[in-house]
């Protein structure tokens, strides 16, 4: 389990306490600078550009077995993790049956190929340029690079598809998705029982929640959730939304939020919606906004949240601005709620956030717009912490 390796020699040094914090839940968090700690190599690339060790990399990890199929795991990994911790997270995400003593990770990054291996490197490995798996992911991988992880006879191809600046105090990884494409014959027909034929019994379907609890560590999950606002905590448990645990952990909800008296007065009673679905929508927006991602990503996070906690269009009696008479759509009560509908359901809380400077405001025709400038990232984070903490 990732959280148990506090004394692992292959673990990257942790982030310094004076770094600024910001987050993203998508893969899901953000920023800050770190000096050359403990004599570590400077984090510069082969062309001299700086490689920030603070961020979240989105990694697509592919594993293919002939006559069986193609496995994919989508992982969000903190660049503060060591290479060894990343490999462990990949194997956890695949439900690998054993813990290998040895593996290699061959990385091609900005035209330079480097190999990493666990444990103490021998003279031959050092002569061949093999590097320690204690290097941080931020020093090793960057957006657009490709790597091959070799575990015994099994290989994985790793693509770094995206990066979001973020300083995450604790090395974390979150499984965002898992897919399996069965092998097919020459006519495109899936081979019978292909999903049961992996030599090591790797499952074709996994529970994201179970994997993410294992990645975070059950003790860590319980500790983080103990400091979450009770209503939100219940929603997270009901929807098994444990992928948000690293986000909540990085927000440091144990620390009392520092907000102005004006902001505290506005936000004390939030969410201010009366209905259960409206309050859930407000929490979806608050959690999504706390990730500090762009507007489209905030919408995606809020939609995923509402879908996970089980609310559909049929759970809403009436949306004045979004009913079928206004949109011309044939609405299915089993359809998930859209981001626009979620904003409409949570307008009272959205208005309070706008008045506090913690969110934007989409005014209806003829409706006044709060003339409140949006606060700084640090101020907004404090307000989100104020709302989210117990």
mmCIF file of C-alpha atoms in Angstrom:
data_model
loop_
_atom_site.group_PDB
_atom_site.id
_atom_site.type_symbol
_atom_site.label_atom_id
_atom_site.label_comp_id
_atom_site.label_asym_id
_atom_site.label_seq_id
_atom_site.Cartn_x
_atom_site.Cartn_y
_atom_site.Cartn_z
ATOM 1 C CA UNK A 1 0.000 0.000 0.000
ATOM 2 C CA UNK A 2 1.469 3.334 -0.988
ATOM 3 C CA UNK A 3 0.796 5.036 2.351
ATOM 4 C CA UNK A 4 2.847 2.501 4.324
ATOM 5 C CA UNK A 5 6.235 3.162 2.748
ATOM 6 C CA UNK A 6 7.394 6.019 4.940
ATOM 7 C CA UNK A 7 10.944 4.615 5.221
ATOM 8 C CA UNK A 8 11.289 3.191 1.731
ATOM 9 C CA UNK A 9 14.746 4.149 0.368
ATOM 10 C CA UNK A 10 13.170 4.366 -3.089
ATOM 11 C CA UNK A 11 10.730 7.052 -1.940
ATOM 12 C CA UNK A 12 11.231 10.580 -3.188
ATOM 13 C CA UNK A 13 11.926 13.282 -0.570
ATOM 14 C CA UNK A 14 8.716 14.943 0.593
ATOM 15 C CA UNK A 15 7.787 18.485 -0.318
ATOM 16 C CA UNK A 16 8.962 21.334 1.867
ATOM 17 C CA UNK A 17 6.484 22.993 4.241
ATOM 18 C CA UNK A 18 6.816 26.441 2.723
ATOM 19 C CA UNK A 19 5.347 25.551 -0.646
ATOM 20 C CA UNK A 20 2.096 27.174 -1.720
ATOM 21 C CA UNK A 21 -0.806 24.723 -2.168
ATOM 22 C CA UNK A 22 -3.411 24.487 -4.919
ATOM 23 C CA UNK A 23 -5.354 21.570 -6.272
ATOM 24 C CA UNK A 24 -7.196 19.767 -9.044
ATOM 25 C CA UNK A 25 -9.330 16.693 -8.663
ATOM 26 C CA UNK A 26 -9.071 15.546 -12.113
ATOM 27 C CA UNK A 27 -6.155 14.760 -12.219
ATOM 28 C CA UNK A 28 -7.233 16.091 -9.761
ATOM 29 C CA UNK A 29 -4.121 19.224 -7.900
ATOM 30 C CA UNK A 30 -1.088 22.074 -7.844
ATOM 31 C CA UNK A 31 1.963 24.436 -7.464
ATOM 32 C CA UNK A 32 4.996 25.798 -5.710
ATOM 33 C CA UNK A 33 8.759 25.588 -5.888
ATOM 34 C CA UNK A 34 11.319 23.376 -4.215
ATOM 35 C CA UNK A 35 15.024 23.881 -3.860
ATOM 36 C CA UNK A 36 17.776 21.328 -4.345
ATOM 37 C CA UNK A 37 17.037 19.300 -1.221
ATOM 38 C CA UNK A 38 19.564 16.908 0.241
ATOM 39 C CA UNK A 39 21.962 17.269 -2.662
ATOM 40 C CA UNK A 40 19.442 16.117 -5.235
ATOM 41 C CA UNK A 41 20.101 16.820 -8.865
ATOM 42 C CA UNK A 42 18.555 20.024 -10.178
ATOM 43 C CA UNK A 43 15.271 19.354 -11.929
ATOM 44 C CA UNK A 44 16.146 20.400 -15.435
ATOM 45 C CA UNK A 45 15.465 18.575 -18.656
ATOM 46 C CA UNK A 46 17.870 17.559 -21.364
ATOM 47 C CA UNK A 47 17.366 20.880 -23.135
ATOM 48 C CA UNK A 48 17.930 22.882 -19.948
ATOM 49 C CA UNK A 49 14.246 23.596 -19.296
ATOM 50 C CA UNK A 50 13.006 23.277 -15.733
ATOM 51 C CA UNK A 51 11.043 20.194 -14.789
ATOM 52 C CA UNK A 52 8.729 21.097 -11.934
ATOM 53 C CA UNK A 53 8.525 18.339 -9.310
ATOM 54 C CA UNK A 54 5.110 19.689 -8.291
ATOM 55 C CA UNK A 55 2.169 18.560 -10.347
ATOM 56 C CA UNK A 56 -0.271 15.847 -11.254
ATOM 57 C CA UNK A 57 0.504 13.735 -14.282
ATOM 58 C CA UNK A 58 -2.276 11.927 -16.101
ATOM 59 C CA UNK A 59 -0.873 8.575 -17.192
ATOM 60 C CA UNK A 60 -2.378 6.066 -19.589
ATOM 61 C CA UNK A 61 -0.937 2.624 -18.801
ATOM 62 C CA UNK A 62 -1.449 -0.043 -21.469
ATOM 63 C CA UNK A 63 -0.952 -3.784 -21.023
ATOM 64 C CA UNK A 64 -1.656 -6.207 -23.876
ATOM 65 C CA UNK A 65 -1.673 -10.007 -23.978
ATOM 66 C CA UNK A 66 -2.051 -11.751 -27.373
ATOM 67 C CA UNK A 67 -5.244 -13.816 -27.674
ATOM 68 C CA UNK A 68 -6.491 -12.243 -24.439
ATOM 69 C CA UNK A 69 -6.913 -8.521 -24.888
ATOM 70 C CA UNK A 70 -5.821 -4.983 -24.189
ATOM 71 C CA UNK A 71 -5.944 -3.563 -20.649
ATOM 72 C CA UNK A 72 -5.872 0.164 -19.896
ATOM 73 C CA UNK A 73 -5.589 2.054 -16.629
ATOM 74 C CA UNK A 74 -5.864 5.851 -16.420
ATOM 75 C CA UNK A 75 -3.920 7.100 -13.424
ATOM 76 C CA UNK A 76 -3.411 10.540 -11.908
ATOM 77 C CA UNK A 77 -0.057 10.564 -10.126
ATOM 78 C CA UNK A 78 1.618 13.202 -8.001
ATOM 79 C CA UNK A 79 5.037 14.198 -9.296
ATOM 80 C CA UNK A 80 6.192 14.157 -5.663
ATOM 81 C CA UNK A 81 6.011 10.346 -5.750
ATOM 82 C CA UNK A 82 9.157 8.359 -6.334
ATOM 83 C CA UNK A 83 9.452 6.163 -9.410
ATOM 84 C CA UNK A 84 9.212 3.122 -7.118
ATOM 85 C CA UNK A 85 5.963 4.394 -5.609
ATOM 86 C CA UNK A 86 4.547 5.041 -9.071
ATOM 87 C CA UNK A 87 5.355 1.489 -10.161
ATOM 88 C CA UNK A 88 3.706 0.166 -7.007
ATOM 89 C CA UNK A 89 0.604 2.263 -7.773
ATOM 90 C CA UNK A 90 0.471 0.882 -11.322
ATOM 91 C CA UNK A 91 0.627 -2.693 -10.038
ATOM 92 C CA UNK A 92 -2.074 -1.970 -7.444
ATOM 93 C CA UNK A 93 -4.276 -0.500 -10.189
ATOM 94 C CA UNK A 94 -3.872 -3.737 -12.147
ATOM 95 C CA UNK A 95 -4.467 -5.964 -9.110
ATOM 96 C CA UNK A 96 -1.068 -7.556 -9.690
ATOM 97 C CA UNK A 97 -0.998 -10.777 -7.631
ATOM 98 C CA UNK A 98 2.578 -10.475 -6.330
ATOM 99 C CA UNK A 99 5.013 -7.768 -5.297
ATOM 100 C CA UNK A 100 7.982 -8.099 -7.647
ATOM 101 C CA UNK A 101 11.461 -7.748 -6.194
ATOM 102 C CA UNK A 102 12.824 -6.373 -9.431
ATOM 103 C CA UNK A 103 11.505 -4.429 -12.407
ATOM 104 C CA UNK A 104 12.792 -1.833 -14.839
ATOM 105 C CA UNK A 105 11.240 1.366 -16.141
ATOM 106 C CA UNK A 106 12.687 2.631 -19.409
ATOM 107 C CA UNK A 107 11.696 6.259 -20.087
ATOM 108 C CA UNK A 108 12.047 8.309 -23.257
ATOM 109 C CA UNK A 109 11.636 11.933 -22.245
ATOM 110 C CA UNK A 110 12.549 14.861 -24.502
ATOM 111 C CA UNK A 111 14.598 12.555 -26.719
ATOM 112 C CA UNK A 112 16.652 11.078 -23.878
ATOM 113 C CA UNK A 113 16.245 7.402 -22.865
ATOM 114 C CA UNK A 114 16.872 6.561 -19.197
ATOM 115 C CA UNK A 115 16.338 3.348 -17.249
ATOM 116 C CA UNK A 116 15.300 3.105 -13.593
ATOM 117 C CA UNK A 117 15.425 0.112 -11.245
ATOM 118 C CA UNK A 118 14.596 -0.493 -7.560
ATOM 119 C CA UNK A 119 16.939 -1.079 -4.652
ATOM 120 C CA UNK A 120 20.648 -0.492 -4.395
ATOM 121 C CA UNK A 121 22.219 -0.394 -7.846
ATOM 122 C CA UNK A 122 25.178 -2.627 -8.580
ATOM 123 C CA UNK A 123 28.361 -1.593 -10.352
ATOM 124 C CA UNK A 124 27.177 -2.975 -13.692
ATOM 125 C CA UNK A 125 23.871 -1.112 -13.484
ATOM 126 C CA UNK A 126 25.630 2.121 -12.583
ATOM 127 C CA UNK A 127 28.051 1.651 -15.471
ATOM 128 C CA UNK A 128 25.084 1.177 -17.823
ATOM 129 C CA UNK A 129 23.535 4.418 -16.573
ATOM 130 C CA UNK A 130 20.631 2.836 -14.685
ATOM 131 C CA UNK A 131 19.191 5.320 -12.194
ATOM 132 C CA UNK A 132 17.691 4.899 -8.762
ATOM 133 C CA UNK A 133 13.945 4.376 -8.441
ATOM 134 C CA UNK A 134 14.094 6.882 -5.595
ATOM 135 C CA UNK A 135 14.060 9.683 -8.160
ATOM 136 C CA UNK A 136 10.834 11.666 -8.112
ATOM 137 C CA UNK A 137 8.272 11.308 -10.865
ATOM 138 C CA UNK A 138 8.644 15.052 -11.475
ATOM 139 C CA UNK A 139 12.310 14.535 -12.336
ATOM 140 C CA UNK A 140 11.575 11.492 -14.475
ATOM 141 C CA UNK A 141 8.388 12.035 -16.484
ATOM 142 C CA UNK A 142 6.790 14.987 -18.252
ATOM 143 C CA UNK A 143 3.839 15.543 -20.560
ATOM 144 C CA UNK A 144 4.275 13.702 -23.849
ATOM 145 C CA UNK A 145 6.917 11.236 -22.680
ATOM 146 C CA UNK A 146 6.578 7.473 -23.065
ATOM 147 C CA UNK A 147 7.900 4.669 -20.868
ATOM 148 C CA UNK A 148 8.002 0.879 -20.735
ATOM 149 C CA UNK A 149 7.626 -0.889 -17.410
ATOM 150 C CA UNK A 150 8.976 -4.443 -17.474
ATOM 151 C CA UNK A 151 7.899 -6.790 -14.670
ATOM 152 C CA UNK A 152 9.289 -10.244 -15.344
ATOM 153 C CA UNK A 153 7.925 -11.279 -18.733
ATOM 154 C CA UNK A 154 5.079 -8.747 -18.596
ATOM 155 C CA UNK A 155 5.327 -5.262 -20.092
ATOM 156 C CA UNK A 156 3.338 -2.054 -19.711
ATOM 157 C CA UNK A 157 3.489 1.012 -21.937
ATOM 158 C CA UNK A 158 3.047 4.293 -20.060
ATOM 159 C CA UNK A 159 2.028 7.527 -21.811
ATOM 160 C CA UNK A 160 2.071 10.840 -19.922
ATOM 161 C CA UNK A 161 -0.888 12.574 -21.550
ATOM 162 C CA UNK A 162 -1.326 15.669 -19.396
ATOM 163 C CA UNK A 163 0.114 17.576 -16.449
ATOM 164 C CA UNK A 164 -1.471 20.038 -14.035
ATOM 165 C CA UNK A 165 0.688 22.214 -11.788
ATOM 166 C CA UNK A 166 0.110 21.329 -8.154
ATOM 167 C CA UNK A 167 2.046 20.921 -4.957
ATOM 168 C CA UNK A 168 0.855 17.836 -3.105
ATOM 169 C CA UNK A 169 2.499 17.348 0.274
ATOM 170 C CA UNK A 170 2.030 13.570 0.278
ATOM 171 C CA UNK A 171 2.849 11.319 -2.686
ATOM 172 C CA UNK A 172 -0.483 10.094 -4.015
ATOM 173 C CA UNK A 173 -2.021 8.377 -7.003
ATOM 174 C CA UNK A 174 -5.666 8.107 -8.043
ATOM 175 C CA UNK A 175 -7.151 5.602 -10.481
ATOM 176 C CA UNK A 176 -9.413 7.539 -12.850
ATOM 177 C CA UNK A 177 -10.519 4.746 -15.156
ATOM 178 C CA UNK A 178 -10.028 1.111 -16.156
ATOM 179 C CA UNK A 179 -10.969 -0.561 -19.443
ATOM 180 C CA UNK A 180 -10.526 -3.905 -21.170
ATOM 181 C CA UNK A 181 -10.799 -4.586 -24.902
ATOM 182 C CA UNK A 182 -10.982 -8.344 -25.556
ATOM 183 C CA UNK A 183 -8.965 -9.881 -28.339
ATOM 184 C CA UNK A 184 -10.930 -10.623 -31.512
ATOM 185 C CA UNK A 185 -10.708 -12.985 -34.449
ATOM 186 C CA UNK A 186 -10.146 -11.890 -38.051
ATOM 187 C CA UNK A 187 -13.806 -10.917 -38.359
ATOM 188 C CA UNK A 188 -13.730 -8.686 -35.297
ATOM 189 C CA UNK A 189 -15.618 -11.118 -33.078
ATOM 190 C CA UNK A 190 -14.392 -11.194 -29.453
ATOM 191 C CA UNK A 191 -12.647 -14.433 -28.580
ATOM 192 C CA UNK A 192 -14.686 -16.575 -26.159
ATOM 193 C CA UNK A 193 -13.748 -16.111 -22.501
ATOM 194 C CA UNK A 194 -10.760 -13.968 -23.439
ATOM 195 C CA UNK A 195 -11.215 -12.001 -20.236
ATOM 196 C CA UNK A 196 -10.470 -15.109 -18.148
ATOM 197 C CA UNK A 197 -7.229 -16.057 -19.876
ATOM 198 C CA UNK A 198 -4.635 -13.645 -18.460
ATOM 199 C CA UNK A 199 -1.659 -15.765 -17.319
ATOM 200 C CA UNK A 200 -1.610 -14.018 -13.922
ATOM 201 C CA UNK A 201 -5.370 -13.725 -13.526
ATOM 202 C CA UNK A 202 -5.473 -9.939 -13.924
ATOM 203 C CA UNK A 203 -9.154 -8.879 -13.762
ATOM 204 C CA UNK A 204 -10.760 -7.107 -16.691
ATOM 205 C CA UNK A 205 -12.962 -4.991 -14.410
ATOM 206 C CA UNK A 206 -11.967 -3.380 -11.124
ATOM 207 C CA UNK A 207 -13.704 -1.186 -8.556
ATOM 208 C CA UNK A 208 -12.234 2.317 -8.740
ATOM 209 C CA UNK A 209 -13.270 2.981 -5.140
ATOM 210 C CA UNK A 210 -11.583 -0.161 -3.813
ATOM 211 C CA UNK A 211 -8.404 0.573 -5.744
ATOM 212 C CA UNK A 212 -8.319 4.201 -4.594
ATOM 213 C CA UNK A 213 -8.798 3.199 -0.960
ATOM 214 C CA UNK A 214 -5.867 0.814 -1.331
ATOM 215 C CA UNK A 215 -3.751 3.497 -3.012
ATOM 216 C CA UNK A 216 -4.483 6.040 -0.290
ATOM 217 C CA UNK A 217 -4.463 3.556 2.586
ATOM 218 C CA UNK A 218 -7.556 2.839 4.685
ATOM 219 C CA UNK A 219 -6.126 4.657 7.706
ATOM 220 C CA UNK A 220 -5.478 7.723 5.564
ATOM 221 C CA UNK A 221 -9.024 7.662 4.183
ATOM 222 C CA UNK A 222 -10.525 7.436 7.674
ATOM 223 C CA UNK A 223 -8.271 10.198 8.982
ATOM 224 C CA UNK A 224 -9.073 12.573 6.118
ATOM 225 C CA UNK A 225 -12.809 11.864 6.210
ATOM 226 C CA UNK A 226 -12.913 12.534 9.951
ATOM 227 C CA UNK A 227 -12.327 16.212 9.195
ATOM 228 C CA UNK A 228 -14.889 16.532 6.385
ATOM 229 C CA UNK A 229 -18.219 18.339 6.849
ATOM 230 C CA UNK A 230 -20.727 15.607 7.913
ATOM 231 C CA UNK A 231 -23.259 16.100 5.103
ATOM 232 C CA UNK A 232 -20.520 16.028 2.473
ATOM 233 C CA UNK A 233 -18.881 13.049 4.178
ATOM 234 C CA UNK A 234 -22.134 11.089 3.895
ATOM 235 C CA UNK A 235 -22.418 11.933 0.196
ATOM 236 C CA UNK A 236 -18.820 10.871 -0.452
ATOM 237 C CA UNK A 237 -19.388 7.560 1.333
ATOM 238 C CA UNK A 238 -22.725 6.930 -0.404
ATOM 239 C CA UNK A 239 -21.240 7.631 -3.826
ATOM 240 C CA UNK A 240 -17.942 5.868 -2.994
ATOM 241 C CA UNK A 241 -16.183 9.009 -4.197
ATOM 242 C CA UNK A 242 -12.841 8.109 -2.650
ATOM 243 C CA UNK A 243 -10.982 9.562 -5.616
ATOM 244 C CA UNK A 244 -11.518 12.925 -3.878
ATOM 245 C CA UNK A 245 -9.569 11.838 -0.778
ATOM 246 C CA UNK A 246 -6.189 13.092 -2.109
ATOM 247 C CA UNK A 247 -7.814 16.441 -2.905
ATOM 248 C CA UNK A 248 -9.303 16.726 0.584
ATOM 249 C CA UNK A 249 -6.026 15.589 2.105
ATOM 250 C CA UNK A 250 -4.090 18.259 0.239
ATOM 251 C CA UNK A 251 -6.599 20.899 1.388
ATOM 252 C CA UNK A 252 -5.456 20.104 4.946
ATOM 253 C CA UNK A 253 -8.906 20.235 6.526
ATOM 254 C CA UNK A 254 -7.390 19.711 9.982
ATOM 255 C CA UNK A 255 -6.140 23.288 9.856
ATOM 256 C CA UNK A 256 -8.725 25.910 10.695
ATOM 257 C CA UNK A 257 -9.518 27.989 7.615
ATOM 258 C CA UNK A 258 -8.553 31.660 7.657
ATOM 259 C CA UNK A 259 -11.303 33.742 6.071
ATOM 260 C CA UNK A 260 -12.541 37.287 6.518
ATOM 261 C CA UNK A 261 -15.486 38.026 8.802
ATOM 262 C CA UNK A 262 -17.462 39.023 5.705
ATOM 263 C CA UNK A 263 -16.775 35.695 3.959
ATOM 264 C CA UNK A 264 -17.498 33.694 7.118
ATOM 265 C CA UNK A 265 -20.839 35.451 7.582
ATOM 266 C CA UNK A 266 -21.839 34.720 3.978
ATOM 267 C CA UNK A 267 -20.688 31.112 3.890
ATOM 268 C CA UNK A 268 -21.616 29.864 7.377
ATOM 269 C CA UNK A 269 -25.029 28.590 6.273
ATOM 270 C CA UNK A 270 -23.916 27.198 2.901
ATOM 271 C CA UNK A 271 -25.221 25.086 1.297
ATOM 272 C CA UNK A 272 -28.434 27.076 1.625
ATOM 273 C CA UNK A 273 -30.667 24.913 -0.597
ATOM 274 C CA UNK A 274 -33.703 23.219 0.966
ATOM 275 C CA UNK A 275 -33.998 20.030 -1.110
ATOM 276 C CA UNK A 276 -31.634 17.079 -0.824
ATOM 277 C CA UNK A 277 -30.826 17.175 -4.544
ATOM 278 C CA UNK A 278 -30.191 20.932 -4.370
ATOM 279 C CA UNK A 279 -27.815 20.554 -1.436
ATOM 280 C CA UNK A 280 -26.004 17.705 -3.197
ATOM 281 C CA UNK A 281 -25.669 19.935 -6.276
ATOM 282 C CA UNK A 282 -24.201 22.691 -4.108
ATOM 283 C CA UNK A 283 -21.647 20.283 -2.644
ATOM 284 C CA UNK A 284 -20.829 19.055 -6.144
ATOM 285 C CA UNK A 285 -20.066 22.646 -7.185
ATOM 286 C CA UNK A 286 -18.046 23.412 -4.044
ATOM 287 C CA UNK A 287 -15.910 20.286 -4.409
ATOM 288 C CA UNK A 288 -15.439 20.940 -8.134
ATOM 289 C CA UNK A 289 -14.452 24.578 -7.572
ATOM 290 C CA UNK A 290 -11.946 23.571 -4.895
ATOM 291 C CA UNK A 291 -9.974 21.669 -7.525
ATOM 292 C CA UNK A 292 -9.061 25.043 -9.100
ATOM 293 C CA UNK A 293 -9.343 23.675 -12.627
ATOM 294 C CA UNK A 294 -10.836 25.479 -15.629
ATOM 295 C CA UNK A 295 -14.581 26.002 -16.033
ATOM 296 C CA UNK A 296 -15.156 23.032 -18.332
ATOM 297 C CA UNK A 297 -13.353 20.721 -15.927
ATOM 298 C CA UNK A 298 -15.351 22.101 -12.990
ATOM 299 C CA UNK A 299 -18.492 21.184 -14.935
ATOM 300 C CA UNK A 300 -17.205 17.658 -15.570
ATOM 301 C CA UNK A 301 -16.337 17.122 -11.906
ATOM 302 C CA UNK A 302 -19.754 18.354 -10.740
ATOM 303 C CA UNK A 303 -21.530 16.087 -13.248
ATOM 304 C CA UNK A 304 -19.489 13.060 -12.152
ATOM 305 C CA UNK A 305 -20.194 13.858 -8.501
ATOM 306 C CA UNK A 306 -23.968 14.035 -8.987
ATOM 307 C CA UNK A 307 -23.985 10.875 -11.082
ATOM 308 C CA UNK A 308 -21.999 8.994 -8.431
ATOM 309 C CA UNK A 309 -24.319 10.016 -5.586
ATOM 310 C CA UNK A 310 -27.257 8.766 -7.643
ATOM 311 C CA UNK A 311 -29.215 11.859 -8.674
ATOM 312 C CA UNK A 312 -30.883 11.940 -12.093
ATOM 313 C CA UNK A 313 -33.252 14.321 -13.874
ATOM 314 C CA UNK A 314 -36.208 12.354 -12.567
ATOM 315 C CA UNK A 315 -35.229 13.323 -9.015
ATOM 316 C CA UNK A 316 -35.893 16.994 -9.762
ATOM 317 C CA UNK A 317 -39.533 18.085 -9.714
ATOM 318 C CA UNK A 318 -38.991 21.204 -11.816
ATOM 319 C CA UNK A 319 -36.093 23.252 -13.120
ATOM 320 C CA UNK A 320 -37.570 26.627 -14.149
ATOM 321 C CA UNK A 321 -34.792 27.474 -16.565
ATOM 322 C CA UNK A 322 -34.141 23.985 -17.879
ATOM 323 C CA UNK A 323 -37.460 22.226 -18.524
ATOM 324 C CA UNK A 324 -38.266 20.662 -21.890
ATOM 325 C CA UNK A 325 -40.565 23.548 -22.864
ATOM 326 C CA UNK A 326 -37.590 25.910 -22.788
ATOM 327 C CA UNK A 327 -34.955 23.621 -24.268
ATOM 328 C CA UNK A 328 -37.013 21.743 -26.841
ATOM 329 C CA UNK A 329 -35.443 18.501 -25.622
ATOM 330 C CA UNK A 330 -37.194 15.253 -24.824
ATOM 331 C CA UNK A 331 -35.841 14.783 -21.306
ATOM 332 C CA UNK A 332 -35.413 11.254 -19.956
ATOM 333 C CA UNK A 333 -35.817 11.053 -16.158
ATOM 334 C CA UNK A 334 -32.947 8.543 -16.072
ATOM 335 C CA UNK A 335 -30.551 10.949 -17.786
ATOM 336 C CA UNK A 336 -27.759 12.375 -15.623
ATOM 337 C CA UNK A 337 -27.991 16.007 -14.614
ATOM 338 C CA UNK A 338 -25.987 18.404 -16.764
ATOM 339 C CA UNK A 339 -23.596 21.014 -15.404
ATOM 340 C CA UNK A 340 -26.090 23.749 -16.308
ATOM 341 C CA UNK A 341 -28.828 21.970 -14.371
ATOM 342 C CA UNK A 342 -26.518 21.467 -11.406
ATOM 343 C CA UNK A 343 -25.720 25.186 -11.368
ATOM 344 C CA UNK A 344 -29.442 25.943 -11.535
ATOM 345 C CA UNK A 345 -30.194 23.619 -8.631
ATOM 346 C CA UNK A 346 -27.481 25.244 -6.516
ATOM 347 C CA UNK A 347 -28.139 28.909 -7.374
ATOM 348 C CA UNK A 348 -28.608 30.043 -3.735
ATOM 349 C CA UNK A 349 -25.188 28.727 -2.739
ATOM 350 C CA UNK A 350 -23.692 29.921 -6.031
ATOM 351 C CA UNK A 351 -24.934 33.422 -5.231
ATOM 352 C CA UNK A 352 -23.285 33.304 -1.798
ATOM 353 C CA UNK A 353 -20.008 32.130 -3.342
ATOM 354 C CA UNK A 354 -20.139 34.986 -5.846
ATOM 355 C CA UNK A 355 -20.817 37.548 -3.094
ATOM 356 C CA UNK A 356 -17.826 36.203 -1.159
ATOM 357 C CA UNK A 357 -15.589 36.327 -4.239
ATOM 358 C CA UNK A 358 -15.209 32.538 -4.334
ATOM 359 C CA UNK A 359 -17.081 31.876 -7.584
ATOM 360 C CA UNK A 360 -18.517 33.404 -10.731
ATOM 361 C CA UNK A 361 -22.177 34.230 -11.244
ATOM 362 C CA UNK A 362 -24.341 33.601 -14.290
ATOM 363 C CA UNK A 363 -27.145 36.116 -13.893
ATOM 364 C CA UNK A 364 -30.549 35.545 -15.468
ATOM 365 C CA UNK A 365 -31.972 38.246 -17.757
ATOM 366 C CA UNK A 366 -32.861 41.292 -15.672
ATOM 367 C CA UNK A 367 -31.131 39.891 -12.593
ATOM 368 C CA UNK A 368 -28.445 42.020 -10.862
ATOM 369 C CA UNK A 369 -24.856 40.812 -11.008
ATOM 370 C CA UNK A 370 -22.877 40.983 -7.731
ATOM 371 C CA UNK A 371 -20.133 43.570 -8.249
ATOM 372 C CA UNK A 372 -17.607 41.586 -6.240
ATOM 373 C CA UNK A 373 -14.148 40.902 -7.681
ATOM 374 C CA UNK A 374 -13.012 37.307 -7.630
ATOM 375 C CA UNK A 375 -10.579 36.704 -4.791
ATOM 376 C CA UNK A 376 -7.048 35.378 -5.180
ATOM 377 C CA UNK A 377 -6.390 31.643 -5.455
ATOM 378 C CA UNK A 378 -5.123 31.490 -1.864
ATOM 379 C CA UNK A 379 -8.195 33.356 -0.545
ATOM 380 C CA UNK A 380 -10.553 31.113 -2.518
ATOM 381 C CA UNK A 381 -8.815 27.985 -1.208
ATOM 382 C CA UNK A 382 -9.328 29.200 2.347
ATOM 383 C CA UNK A 383 -13.035 29.735 1.649
ATOM 384 C CA UNK A 384 -13.382 26.256 0.129
ATOM 385 C CA UNK A 385 -11.556 24.814 3.155
ATOM 386 C CA UNK A 386 -13.986 26.727 5.401
ATOM 387 C CA UNK A 387 -16.934 25.086 3.623
ATOM 388 C CA UNK A 388 -15.499 21.579 3.412
ATOM 389 C CA UNK A 389 -14.099 21.110 6.900
ATOM 390 C CA UNK A 390 -16.017 19.709 9.842
#
